[in-house]
Coordinates of C-alpha atoms in Angstrom, one line a residue:
M1 CA 16.9 80.5 71.8
F2 CA 16.8 80.8 68.0
N3 CA 13.3 81.0 66.6
D4 CA 14.1 80.6 63.0
S5 CA 16.2 77.8 61.4
T6 CA 19.4 78.8 59.6
T7 CA 18.0 77.3 56.4
G8 CA 14.9 79.4 56.9
L9 CA 16.8 82.6 57.4
E10 CA 19.0 81.9 54.3
S11 CA 15.8 81.4 52.3
V12 CA 14.5 84.7 53.5
L13 CA 17.9 86.5 52.8
Q14 CA 17.7 85.3 49.1
K15 CA 14.6 87.3 48.7
T16 CA 15.6 90.3 50.8
E17 CA 16.4 93.5 49.0
V18 CA 19.0 96.0 50.3
G19 CA 16.2 98.4 51.4
Q20 CA 14.7 95.7 53.5
I21 CA 17.7 95.1 55.8
D22 CA 16.4 97.0 58.8
Q23 CA 13.0 95.1 58.5
Y24 CA 14.9 91.8 58.3
L25 CA 17.1 92.5 61.4
E26 CA 14.0 93.6 63.4
T27 CA 11.8 90.7 62.3
H28 CA 14.4 88.1 63.0
S29 CA 16.1 89.7 66.0
E30 CA 15.4 86.7 68.2
S31 CA 17.2 84.3 65.8
L32 CA 20.3 86.5 65.3
V33 CA 23.6 86.2 67.3
N34 CA 24.5 89.7 68.5
E35 CA 27.9 88.9 69.9
D36 CA 31.4 89.0 68.5
R37 CA 31.8 85.4 69.4
P38 CA 28.8 83.5 68.0
F39 CA 30.1 80.0 69.0
A40 CA 30.3 81.0 72.6
A41 CA 26.8 82.5 72.5
Y42 CA 25.4 79.4 70.8
M43 CA 27.1 76.9 73.2
R44 CA 26.0 78.9 76.3
G45 CA 22.5 79.1 75.0
M46 CA 22.4 75.4 74.1
F47 CA 23.7 74.4 77.6
K48 CA 20.9 76.5 79.1
E49 CA 18.3 75.0 76.8
K50 CA 19.6 71.5 77.6
K51 CA 19.6 72.4 81.3
I52 CA 23.3 71.5 81.8
S53 CA 25.9 73.7 83.4
Q54 CA 29.2 74.4 81.7
Q55 CA 31.0 72.8 84.6
D56 CA 29.0 69.6 84.2
V57 CA 29.7 69.5 80.5
F58 CA 33.5 70.0 81.2
R59 CA 33.4 67.2 83.9
K60 CA 31.5 64.8 81.7
A61 CA 33.6 65.5 78.7
D62 CA 36.8 65.0 80.8
I63 CA 38.1 68.4 79.8
P64 CA 39.7 70.6 82.6
E65 CA 37.4 73.3 83.5
Q66 CA 39.6 76.4 82.9
Y67 CA 40.6 74.9 79.5
G68 CA 36.9 74.3 78.7
Y69 CA 36.0 77.9 79.4
R70 CA 38.9 79.1 77.2
L71 CA 37.6 76.8 74.4
I72 CA 34.0 77.9 74.6
G73 CA 35.0 81.5 74.8
Q74 CA 37.5 80.9 72.0
T75 CA 40.3 82.7 74.0
K76 CA 42.1 79.3 73.4
K77 CA 41.7 78.0 69.9
T78 CA 41.9 74.3 69.0
T79 CA 42.1 72.5 65.8
R80 CA 40.9 69.2 67.5
R81 CA 37.3 68.8 66.4
D82 CA 37.0 66.0 69.0
Y83 CA 36.8 68.5 71.8
I84 CA 33.9 70.3 70.4
L85 CA 32.3 66.8 69.7
R86 CA 32.8 65.7 73.3
F87 CA 31.0 68.9 74.5
C88 CA 28.2 68.2 72.1
F89 CA 27.8 64.6 73.0
V90 CA 27.7 65.0 76.8
A91 CA 25.4 68.0 76.6
G92 CA 22.9 66.0 74.6
F93 CA 23.1 67.9 71.3
T94 CA 21.3 66.5 68.3
L95 CA 23.3 66.0 65.1
K96 CA 21.9 69.2 63.6
E97 CA 22.9 71.2 66.7
T98 CA 26.4 69.6 66.6
Q99 CA 26.8 70.5 63.0
R100 CA 26.0 74.1 63.8
A101 CA 28.5 74.1 66.7
L102 CA 31.2 72.8 64.5
K103 CA 30.5 75.3 61.8
L104 CA 30.3 78.2 64.3
Y105 CA 33.7 77.2 65.6
G106 CA 35.1 77.2 62.1
M107 CA 35.5 73.5 61.9
S108 CA 34.3 71.1 59.2
E109 CA 31.0 69.4 59.9
L110 CA 30.7 65.7 60.2
Y111 CA 30.5 64.2 56.8
S112 CA 28.6 61.0 56.0
R113 CA 31.3 59.8 53.5
V114 CA 34.0 59.7 56.1
P115 CA 33.8 56.4 58.0
R116 CA 34.6 57.8 61.4
D117 CA 32.2 60.7 61.0
A118 CA 29.5 58.3 59.9
V119 CA 29.9 56.3 63.2
L120 CA 29.7 59.5 65.1
M121 CA 26.7 60.6 63.2
I122 CA 24.9 57.3 64.0
A123 CA 25.7 57.8 67.6
F124 CA 24.2 61.3 67.6
N125 CA 21.2 60.1 65.7
R126 CA 20.6 57.4 68.2
G127 CA 21.0 59.7 71.2
I128 CA 24.2 58.0 72.6
R129 CA 25.8 60.3 75.2
D130 CA 28.3 58.0 77.0
S131 CA 31.7 59.0 75.6
E132 CA 33.2 55.7 76.8
W133 CA 30.6 53.8 74.9
I134 CA 31.2 55.9 71.8
N135 CA 35.0 55.4 72.1
Q136 CA 34.5 51.7 72.4
L137 CA 32.3 51.7 69.3
L138 CA 34.9 53.6 67.4
L139 CA 37.8 51.3 68.5
E140 CA 35.7 48.2 67.6
H141 CA 35.5 49.5 64.1
G142 CA 39.3 50.2 63.9
M143 CA 38.9 53.9 64.3
E144 CA 40.6 56.5 66.6
S145 CA 38.6 57.2 69.8
L146 CA 37.5 60.7 70.6
R147 CA 40.7 62.5 71.7
E148 CA 41.2 63.6 75.3
C149 CA 43.0 66.7 76.3
A150 CA 46.7 66.3 76.3
R151 CA 48.4 68.0 79.3
E152 CA 50.6 70.2 77.2
E153 CA 47.5 71.6 75.4
V154 CA 45.9 72.8 78.7
L155 CA 49.0 74.6 79.9

């Protein structure tokens, strides 16, 4: 989906002059998001890459399908980072892919100094995808589990 890493593109941009914009855009066209909703494009592209349908992601994340579509398309905005994390866990995202999803959605990335985030980072790094197991792990360490959708949010 994206041929160049974000860090790589940022490095190139530091050296790119104003007169080289067209060259940059052409050279890196495969790595650029050309939609007004980069989060939606990224997530759909990642689901395709991971060979999992959006419907399967919503089902495994225990998020109602219509609400899931609205979250992915950002026609319904949420401040609950756990919903995005649930999508990422069940779709098999790596930590790096998850950090990018959070950033594109406009949320803070997981931060290693925050204990709950550290546990989630360990789970991503170890390839744990079972949300029940992750919730149990969080609860065992006295932390709040990944939140489920509240009925009033979906309506």
